[in-house]
Amino acid sequence: MMHTEGISVLAILLGTLASIEFTKITGGLTVRRIPAVLADVAGIWCLSLAFFGLPALGWILCLIWRLVAELYLKEDDPLQRIAYSFMAQIYVGVPMALMVGISQFFGVPHMLLALFMFIWINDTGAFLVGCSIGRHRLFERISPKKSWEGFFGGFILNLVAAAVIAIYFPQFFGFGSNVAEWLGLGTLVTVFATWGDLVESMIKRTLRIKDSGNLIPGHGGILDRIDSLLLVMPAAFLYIFIIKCL
């Protein structure tokens, strides 16, 4: 239970920072809008703790609070602001909830470590190979620097890491020693981490900004750091659930 509580704290911290940052880049972080921002943050907290039971009901109240708050702000674009707010709940809050869910339901403290490792290994492989031999653009309309060579560099490195874990460290990470299952998880992380990066790039391009924030000097904001995680966690939760429970 202790590791799950720690993951819950991490989810709340990341979710709060990311939701506030998302509100800021979409133009909604003003003094007047504090009640609406608080409703969003409270919703993120409830989602992050949703697998503990009652907080899931609290999230429903936060959604109601968010809608009612917009009535009293008397601004020109209430529908747009509500849409941004609900997007933050889904885009940031749901992955945080599922990150806690992986820790709680699949009961192994190092499963999340394996997922984070796959994300980091994929990013490292994609960066090194892409910078070295990247020629063919992966998704030029959204991210001109990403290449197919970089994608496969991260992919191959993740497959190697998955095989090493399955053969030498299956008990430590708690997912068993089935090499195919680990290779599937490594593949899933590569694909969804790449999509997560591209989705955040699409958001920034739409909003005409370079970075989501400046929380980490030289590395952008918190959304820039967890963009891969936001799609990996839902996909990994479903994958692990199917493998372990069906």
PDB file of C-alpha atoms in Angstrom:
ATOM      1  CA  MET A   1       0.000   0.000   0.000  1.00  0.00           C
ATOM      2  CA  MET A   2       2.853   2.360   0.779  1.00  0.00           C
ATOM      3  CA  HIS A   3       4.074   2.430  -2.807  1.00  0.00           C
ATOM      4  CA  THR A   4       0.518   3.112  -4.041  1.00  0.00           C
ATOM      5  CA  GLU A   5       0.209   6.078  -1.690  1.00  0.00           C
ATOM      6  CA  GLY A   6       3.501   7.408  -3.019  1.00  0.00           C
ATOM      7  CA  ILE A   7       2.314   7.037  -6.599  1.00  0.00           C
ATOM      8  CA  SER A   8      -0.913   8.839  -5.647  1.00  0.00           C
ATOM      9  CA  VAL A   9       1.091  11.792  -4.338  1.00  0.00           C
ATOM     10  CA  LEU A  10       3.136  11.813  -7.564  1.00  0.00           C
ATOM     11  CA  ALA A  11      -0.058  11.681  -9.651  1.00  0.00           C
ATOM     12  CA  ILE A  12      -1.587  14.590  -7.717  1.00  0.00           C
ATOM     13  CA  LEU A  13       1.601  16.661  -8.064  1.00  0.00           C
ATOM     14  CA  LEU A  14       2.051  16.020 -11.794  1.00  0.00           C
ATOM     15  CA  GLY A  15      -1.668  16.378 -12.479  1.00  0.00           C
ATOM     16  CA  THR A  16      -1.977  19.672 -10.608  1.00  0.00           C
ATOM     17  CA  LEU A  17       1.049  21.237 -12.295  1.00  0.00           C
ATOM     18  CA  ALA A  18       0.038  19.979 -15.736  1.00  0.00           C
ATOM     19  CA  SER A  19      -3.599  21.108 -15.446  1.00  0.00           C
ATOM     20  CA  ILE A  20      -2.598  24.592 -14.287  1.00  0.00           C
ATOM     21  CA  GLU A  21      -0.072  24.772 -17.116  1.00  0.00           C
ATOM     22  CA  PHE A  22      -2.719  23.663 -19.620  1.00  0.00           C
ATOM     23  CA  THR A  23      -5.079  26.344 -18.305  1.00  0.00           C
ATOM     24  CA  LYS A  24      -2.327  28.929 -18.667  1.00  0.00           C
ATOM     25  CA  ILE A  25      -1.439  28.099 -22.271  1.00  0.00           C
ATOM     26  CA  THR A  26      -5.124  28.132 -23.240  1.00  0.00           C
ATOM     27  CA  GLY A  27      -5.523  31.624 -21.776  1.00  0.00           C
ATOM     28  CA  GLY A  28      -7.669  30.784 -18.780  1.00  0.00           C
ATOM     29  CA  LEU A  29      -5.288  31.440 -15.886  1.00  0.00           C
ATOM     30  CA  THR A  30      -6.473  34.791 -14.536  1.00  0.00           C
ATOM     31  CA  VAL A  31      -7.389  36.041 -11.072  1.00  0.00           C
ATOM     32  CA  ARG A  32     -11.038  36.260 -12.028  1.00  0.00           C
ATOM     33  CA  ARG A  33     -11.088  32.643 -13.082  1.00  0.00           C
ATOM     34  CA  ILE A  34      -9.678  31.273  -9.811  1.00  0.00           C
ATOM     35  CA  PRO A  35     -12.952  29.453  -8.894  1.00  0.00           C
ATOM     36  CA  ALA A  36     -12.933  27.663 -12.260  1.00  0.00           C
ATOM     37  CA  VAL A  37      -9.229  26.810 -11.958  1.00  0.00           C
ATOM     38  CA  LEU A  38      -9.807  25.435  -8.456  1.00  0.00           C
ATOM     39  CA  ALA A  39     -12.605  23.253  -9.807  1.00  0.00           C
ATOM     40  CA  ASP A  40     -10.207  21.853 -12.425  1.00  0.00           C
ATOM     41  CA  VAL A  41      -7.486  21.179  -9.839  1.00  0.00           C
ATOM     42  CA  ALA A  42      -9.981  19.555  -7.473  1.00  0.00           C
ATOM     43  CA  GLY A  43     -11.164  17.371 -10.352  1.00  0.00           C
ATOM     44  CA  ILE A  44      -7.592  16.295 -11.061  1.00  0.00           C
ATOM     45  CA  TRP A  45      -7.120  15.404  -7.382  1.00  0.00           C
ATOM     46  CA  CYS A  46     -10.321  13.362  -7.370  1.00  0.00           C
ATOM     47  CA  LEU A  47      -9.335  11.544 -10.567  1.00  0.00           C
ATOM     48  CA  SER A  48      -5.859  10.820  -9.212  1.00  0.00           C
ATOM     49  CA  LEU A  49      -7.478   9.128  -6.213  1.00  0.00           C
ATOM     50  CA  ALA A  50     -10.467   7.692  -8.077  1.00  0.00           C
ATOM     51  CA  PHE A  51      -9.457   4.056  -7.592  1.00  0.00           C
ATOM     52  CA  PHE A  52      -9.791   4.511  -3.837  1.00  0.00           C
ATOM     53  CA  GLY A  53     -13.580   4.859  -4.199  1.00  0.00           C
ATOM     54  CA  LEU A  54     -15.193   8.044  -2.866  1.00  0.00           C
ATOM     55  CA  PRO A  55     -12.956  10.502  -4.795  1.00  0.00           C
ATOM     56  CA  ALA A  56     -14.564   9.201  -8.005  1.00  0.00           C
ATOM     57  CA  LEU A  57     -17.881  10.574  -6.744  1.00  0.00           C
ATOM     58  CA  GLY A  58     -16.102  13.801  -5.831  1.00  0.00           C
ATOM     59  CA  TRP A  59     -15.074  14.185  -9.458  1.00  0.00           C
ATOM     60  CA  ILE A  60     -18.747  14.317 -10.480  1.00  0.00           C
ATOM     61  CA  LEU A  61     -19.271  17.156  -8.024  1.00  0.00           C
ATOM     62  CA  CYS A  62     -16.217  18.943  -9.462  1.00  0.00           C
ATOM     63  CA  LEU A  63     -17.695  18.759 -12.949  1.00  0.00           C
ATOM     64  CA  ILE A  64     -20.944  20.271 -11.666  1.00  0.00           C
ATOM     65  CA  TRP A  65     -18.972  22.940  -9.789  1.00  0.00           C
ATOM     66  CA  ARG A  66     -17.043  23.733 -12.972  1.00  0.00           C
ATOM     67  CA  LEU A  67     -20.206  24.215 -15.041  1.00  0.00           C
ATOM     68  CA  VAL A  68     -21.930  26.367 -12.415  1.00  0.00           C
ATOM     69  CA  ALA A  69     -18.791  28.503 -11.924  1.00  0.00           C
ATOM     70  CA  GLU A  70     -18.932  29.479 -15.589  1.00  0.00           C
ATOM     71  CA  LEU A  71     -22.410  30.960 -15.081  1.00  0.00           C
ATOM     72  CA  TYR A  72     -21.032  33.621 -12.764  1.00  0.00           C
ATOM     73  CA  LEU A  73     -17.941  34.554 -14.747  1.00  0.00           C
ATOM     74  CA  LYS A  74     -20.026  36.253 -17.460  1.00  0.00           C
ATOM     75  CA  GLU A  75     -17.379  35.929 -20.179  1.00  0.00           C
ATOM     76  CA  ASP A  76     -17.726  35.833 -23.959  1.00  0.00           C
ATOM     77  CA  ASP A  77     -16.640  32.232 -24.590  1.00  0.00           C
ATOM     78  CA  PRO A  78     -18.027  30.060 -21.786  1.00  0.00           C
ATOM     79  CA  LEU A  79     -18.354  27.006 -24.036  1.00  0.00           C
ATOM     80  CA  GLN A  80     -14.723  27.215 -25.136  1.00  0.00           C
ATOM     81  CA  ARG A  81     -13.522  27.596 -21.563  1.00  0.00           C
ATOM     82  CA  ILE A  82     -15.603  24.625 -20.420  1.00  0.00           C
ATOM     83  CA  ALA A  83     -14.269  22.577 -23.352  1.00  0.00           C
ATOM     84  CA  TYR A  84     -10.672  23.399 -22.381  1.00  0.00           C
ATOM     85  CA  SER A  85     -11.455  22.562 -18.774  1.00  0.00           C
ATOM     86  CA  PHE A  86     -12.990  19.185 -19.549  1.00  0.00           C
ATOM     87  CA  MET A  87     -10.143  18.412 -21.934  1.00  0.00           C
ATOM     88  CA  ALA A  88      -7.670  18.991 -19.113  1.00  0.00           C
ATOM     89  CA  GLN A  89      -9.657  16.578 -16.950  1.00  0.00           C
ATOM     90  CA  ILE A  90      -9.496  13.877 -19.619  1.00  0.00           C
ATOM     91  CA  TYR A  91      -6.081  14.592 -21.136  1.00  0.00           C
ATOM     92  CA  VAL A  92      -4.262  14.966 -17.802  1.00  0.00           C
ATOM     93  CA  GLY A  93      -6.520  13.576 -15.071  1.00  0.00           C
ATOM     94  CA  VAL A  94      -7.465  10.206 -16.556  1.00  0.00           C
ATOM     95  CA  PRO A  95      -3.834   9.114 -17.218  1.00  0.00           C
ATOM     96  CA  MET A  96      -2.939  10.109 -13.651  1.00  0.00           C
ATOM     97  CA  ALA A  97      -5.823   7.972 -12.360  1.00  0.00           C
ATOM     98  CA  LEU A  98      -4.733   4.993 -14.448  1.00  0.00           C
ATOM     99  CA  MET A  99      -1.126   5.373 -13.315  1.00  0.00           C
ATOM    100  CA  VAL A 100      -2.361   4.944  -9.744  1.00  0.00           C
ATOM    101  CA  GLY A 101      -4.609   2.105 -10.942  1.00  0.00           C
ATOM    102  CA  ILE A 102      -1.645   0.182 -12.354  1.00  0.00           C
ATOM    103  CA  SER A 103       0.144   0.527  -9.031  1.00  0.00           C
ATOM    104  CA  GLN A 104      -2.902  -0.448  -6.956  1.00  0.00           C
ATOM    105  CA  PHE A 105      -4.518  -3.242  -8.923  1.00  0.00           C
ATOM    106  CA  PHE A 106      -1.516  -4.988 -10.407  1.00  0.00           C
ATOM    107  CA  GLY A 107       0.204  -4.939  -7.036  1.00  0.00           C
ATOM    108  CA  VAL A 108       3.839  -4.800  -8.081  1.00  0.00           C
ATOM    109  CA  PRO A 109       5.769  -1.668  -7.143  1.00  0.00           C
ATOM    110  CA  HIS A 110       8.174  -1.893 -10.068  1.00  0.00           C
ATOM    111  CA  MET A 111       5.667  -2.229 -12.914  1.00  0.00           C
ATOM    112  CA  LEU A 112       5.452   1.538 -13.231  1.00  0.00           C
ATOM    113  CA  LEU A 113       9.252   1.714 -13.136  1.00  0.00           C
ATOM    114  CA  ALA A 114       9.339  -0.590 -16.167  1.00  0.00           C
ATOM    115  CA  LEU A 115       6.908   1.697 -18.034  1.00  0.00           C
ATOM    116  CA  PHE A 116       8.940   4.795 -17.191  1.00  0.00           C
ATOM    117  CA  MET A 117      12.104   2.984 -18.272  1.00  0.00           C
ATOM    118  CA  PHE A 118      10.549   2.078 -21.612  1.00  0.00           C
ATOM    119  CA  ILE A 119       9.511   5.717 -22.153  1.00  0.00           C
ATOM    120  CA  TRP A 120      13.020   6.980 -21.332  1.00  0.00           C
ATOM    121  CA  ILE A 121      14.724   4.303 -23.421  1.00  0.00           C
ATOM    122  CA  ASN A 122      12.427   5.033 -26.355  1.00  0.00           C
ATOM    123  CA  ASP A 123      13.094   8.782 -26.132  1.00  0.00           C
ATOM    124  CA  THR A 124      16.839   8.201 -25.881  1.00  0.00           C
ATOM    125  CA  GLY A 125      16.950   5.795 -28.828  1.00  0.00           C
ATOM    126  CA  ALA A 126      14.739   8.033 -30.971  1.00  0.00           C
ATOM    127  CA  PHE A 127      16.876  11.088 -30.198  1.00  0.00           C
ATOM    128  CA  LEU A 128      20.253   9.436 -30.815  1.00  0.00           C
ATOM    129  CA  VAL A 129      19.271   7.620 -34.004  1.00  0.00           C
ATOM    130  CA  GLY A 130      17.159  10.499 -35.308  1.00  0.00           C
ATOM    131  CA  CYS A 131      19.965  13.009 -34.838  1.00  0.00           C
ATOM    132  CA  SER A 132      22.510  10.638 -36.419  1.00  0.00           C
ATOM    133  CA  ILE A 133      20.774   9.248 -39.498  1.00  0.00           C
ATOM    134  CA  GLY A 134      17.231  10.662 -39.483  1.00  0.00           C
ATOM    135  CA  ARG A 135      16.180  11.522 -43.033  1.00  0.00           C
ATOM    136  CA  HIS A 136      12.547  10.539 -43.525  1.00  0.00           C
ATOM    137  CA  ARG A 137      10.024  12.685 -41.652  1.00  0.00           C
ATOM    138  CA  LEU A 138       7.623  10.813 -39.395  1.00  0.00           C
ATOM    139  CA  PHE A 139       4.912  13.489 -39.085  1.00  0.00           C
ATOM    140  CA  GLU A 140       6.246  16.646 -40.677  1.00  0.00           C
ATOM    141  CA  ARG A 141       2.972  18.592 -40.421  1.00  0.00           C
ATOM    142  CA  ILE A 142       3.080  18.383 -36.620  1.00  0.00           C
ATOM    143  CA  SER A 143       6.713  17.736 -35.665  1.00  0.00           C
ATOM    144  CA  PRO A 144       9.255  18.437 -38.436  1.00  0.00           C
ATOM    145  CA  LYS A 145      12.207  17.047 -36.469  1.00  0.00           C
ATOM    146  CA  LYS A 146      10.860  13.554 -35.842  1.00  0.00           C
ATOM    147  CA  SER A 147      11.992  10.859 -38.247  1.00  0.00           C
ATOM    148  CA  TRP A 148      11.097   7.256 -39.040  1.00  0.00           C
ATOM    149  CA  GLU A 149      14.706   6.331 -38.367  1.00  0.00           C
ATOM    150  CA  GLY A 150      14.399   7.792 -34.866  1.00  0.00           C
ATOM    151  CA  PHE A 151      11.126   5.969 -34.283  1.00  0.00           C
ATOM    152  CA  PHE A 152      12.646   2.598 -35.182  1.00  0.00           C
ATOM    153  CA  GLY A 153      15.760   3.412 -33.157  1.00  0.00           C
ATOM    154  CA  GLY A 154      13.635   3.827 -30.044  1.00  0.00           C
ATOM    155  CA  PHE A 155      11.536   0.813 -30.991  1.00  0.00           C
ATOM    156  CA  ILE A 156      14.497  -1.559 -31.382  1.00  0.00           C
ATOM    157  CA  LEU A 157      16.119  -0.327 -28.176  1.00  0.00           C
ATOM    158  CA  ASN A 158      12.854  -0.933 -26.312  1.00  0.00           C
ATOM    159  CA  LEU A 159      12.600  -4.465 -27.687  1.00  0.00           C
ATOM    160  CA  VAL A 160      16.119  -5.191 -26.470  1.00  0.00           C
ATOM    161  CA  ALA A 161      15.255  -3.775 -23.038  1.00  0.00           C
ATOM    162  CA  ALA A 162      12.029  -5.818 -22.930  1.00  0.00           C
ATOM    163  CA  ALA A 163      13.890  -9.036 -23.749  1.00  0.00           C
ATOM    164  CA  VAL A 164      16.551  -8.334 -21.102  1.00  0.00           C
ATOM    165  CA  ILE A 165      13.883  -7.684 -18.459  1.00  0.00           C
ATOM    166  CA  ALA A 166      11.909 -10.809 -19.377  1.00  0.00           C
ATOM    167  CA  ILE A 167      14.963 -13.051 -19.233  1.00  0.00           C
ATOM    168  CA  TYR A 168      16.895 -11.616 -16.297  1.00  0.00           C
ATOM    169  CA  PHE A 169      14.525  -9.514 -14.131  1.00  0.00           C
ATOM    170  CA  PRO A 170      10.949 -10.874 -14.481  1.00  0.00           C
ATOM    171  CA  GLN A 171      10.247 -11.136 -10.748  1.00  0.00           C
ATOM    172  CA  PHE A 172      11.602  -7.688  -9.936  1.00  0.00           C
ATOM    173  CA  PHE A 173       9.175  -5.989 -12.318  1.00  0.00           C
ATOM    174  CA  GLY A 174       6.322  -8.378 -11.563  1.00  0.00           C
ATOM    175  CA  PHE A 175       5.013  -9.008 -15.078  1.00  0.00           C
ATOM    176  CA  GLY A 176       6.211 -12.591 -15.389  1.00  0.00           C
ATOM    177  CA  SER A 177       8.848 -14.087 -17.674  1.00  0.00           C
ATOM    178  CA  ASN A 178       6.839 -14.395 -20.887  1.00  0.00           C
ATOM    179  CA  VAL A 179       9.108 -12.758 -23.457  1.00  0.00           C
ATOM    180  CA  ALA A 180       6.254 -12.148 -25.926  1.00  0.00           C
ATOM    181  CA  GLU A 181       4.242 -10.239 -23.328  1.00  0.00           C
ATOM    182  CA  TRP A 182       7.217  -8.045 -22.498  1.00  0.00           C
ATOM    183  CA  LEU A 183       7.947  -7.432 -26.175  1.00  0.00           C
ATOM    184  CA  GLY A 184       4.304  -6.469 -26.612  1.00  0.00           C
ATOM    185  CA  LEU A 185       4.549  -4.009 -23.737  1.00  0.00           C
ATOM    186  CA  GLY A 186       7.743  -2.492 -25.138  1.00  0.00           C
ATOM    187  CA  THR A 187       6.104  -2.114 -28.542  1.00  0.00           C
ATOM    188  CA  LEU A 188       3.008  -0.550 -27.011  1.00  0.00           C
ATOM    189  CA  VAL A 189       5.076   2.001 -25.094  1.00  0.00           C
ATOM    190  CA  THR A 190       7.031   2.972 -28.213  1.00  0.00           C
ATOM    191  CA  VAL A 191       3.875   3.546 -30.270  1.00  0.00           C
ATOM    192  CA  PHE A 192       1.860   5.386 -27.643  1.00  0.00           C
ATOM    193  CA  ALA A 193       4.803   7.426 -26.357  1.00  0.00           C
ATOM    194  CA  THR A 194       5.353   8.647 -29.907  1.00  0.00           C
ATOM    195  CA  TRP A 195       1.664   9.464 -30.329  1.00  0.00           C
ATOM    196  CA  GLY A 196       1.671  11.213 -26.945  1.00  0.00           C
ATOM    197  CA  ASP A 197       4.544  13.422 -28.047  1.00  0.00           C
ATOM    198  CA  LEU A 198       2.807  14.189 -31.338  1.00  0.00           C
ATOM    199  CA  VAL A 199      -0.517  15.010 -29.663  1.00  0.00           C
ATOM    200  CA  GLU A 200       1.155  17.543 -27.382  1.00  0.00           C
ATOM    201  CA  SER A 201       3.008  18.986 -30.383  1.00  0.00           C
ATOM    202  CA  MET A 202      -0.350  19.325 -32.148  1.00  0.00           C
ATOM    203  CA  ILE A 203      -1.755  21.217 -29.153  1.00  0.00           C
ATOM    204  CA  LYS A 204       1.232  23.576 -29.043  1.00  0.00           C
ATOM    205  CA  ARG A 205       1.153  24.132 -32.792  1.00  0.00           C
ATOM    206  CA  THR A 206      -2.570  24.930 -32.622  1.00  0.00           C
ATOM    207  CA  LEU A 207      -1.939  27.424 -29.805  1.00  0.00           C
ATOM    208  CA  ARG A 208       1.151  28.782 -31.612  1.00  0.00           C
ATOM    209  CA  ILE A 209       3.569  28.226 -28.745  1.00  0.00           C
ATOM    210  CA  LYS A 210       6.987  26.569 -28.628  1.00  0.00           C
ATOM    211  CA  ASP A 211       6.909  25.116 -25.099  1.00  0.00           C
ATOM    212  CA  SER A 212       4.067  24.456 -22.709  1.00  0.00           C
ATOM    213  CA  GLY A 213       5.882  26.389 -19.970  1.00  0.00           C
ATOM    214  CA  ASN A 214       9.244  27.225 -18.436  1.00  0.00           C
ATOM    215  CA  LEU A 215       9.118  25.180 -15.235  1.00  0.00           C
ATOM    216  CA  ILE A 216      12.316  23.380 -16.238  1.00  0.00           C
ATOM    217  CA  PRO A 217      14.775  25.880 -17.799  1.00  0.00           C
ATOM    218  CA  GLY A 218      15.858  24.686 -21.214  1.00  0.00           C
ATOM    219  CA  HIS A 219      13.404  21.773 -21.203  1.00  0.00           C
ATOM    220  CA  GLY A 220       9.999  23.461 -21.335  1.00  0.00           C
ATOM    221  CA  GLY A 221       7.073  22.859 -19.022  1.00  0.00           C
ATOM    222  CA  ILE A 222       5.637  19.894 -17.200  1.00  0.00           C
ATOM    223  CA  LEU A 223       3.413  18.923 -20.146  1.00  0.00           C
ATOM    224  CA  ASP A 224       6.518  18.774 -22.325  1.00  0.00           C
ATOM    225  CA  ARG A 225       8.017  16.289 -19.850  1.00  0.00           C
ATOM    226  CA  ILE A 226       5.006  13.992 -19.399  1.00  0.00           C
ATOM    227  CA  ASP A 227       3.433  14.134 -22.866  1.00  0.00           C
ATOM    228  CA  SER A 228       4.419  10.533 -23.656  1.00  0.00           C
ATOM    229  CA  LEU A 229       3.164   9.307 -20.300  1.00  0.00           C
ATOM    230  CA  LEU A 230      -0.318  10.777 -20.904  1.00  0.00           C
ATOM    231  CA  LEU A 231      -1.039   8.260 -23.665  1.00  0.00           C
ATOM    232  CA  VAL A 232       1.156   5.414 -22.419  1.00  0.00           C
ATOM    233  CA  MET A 233      -0.679   5.011 -19.091  1.00  0.00           C
ATOM    234  CA  PRO A 234      -4.179   4.388 -20.513  1.00  0.00           C
ATOM    235  CA  ALA A 235      -2.808   2.007 -23.160  1.00  0.00           C
ATOM    236  CA  ALA A 236      -0.591   0.160 -20.646  1.00  0.00           C
ATOM    237  CA  PHE A 237      -3.457  -0.182 -18.160  1.00  0.00           C
ATOM    238  CA  LEU A 238      -5.638  -1.848 -20.800  1.00  0.00           C
ATOM    239  CA  TYR A 239      -2.787  -4.062 -21.995  1.00  0.00           C
ATOM    240  CA  ILE A 240      -1.859  -5.266 -18.515  1.00  0.00           C
ATOM    241  CA  PHE A 241      -5.519  -5.770 -17.615  1.00  0.00           C
ATOM    242  CA  ILE A 242      -6.067  -7.935 -20.719  1.00  0.00           C
ATOM    243  CA  ILE A 243      -2.914  -9.973 -20.102  1.00  0.00           C
ATOM    244  CA  LYS A 244      -3.439 -10.489 -16.387  1.00  0.00           C
ATOM    245  CA  CYS A 245      -7.205 -10.533 -15.912  1.00  0.00           C
ATOM    246  CA  LEU A 246      -8.815 -11.944 -19.051  1.00  0.00           C
TER     247      LEU A 246
END
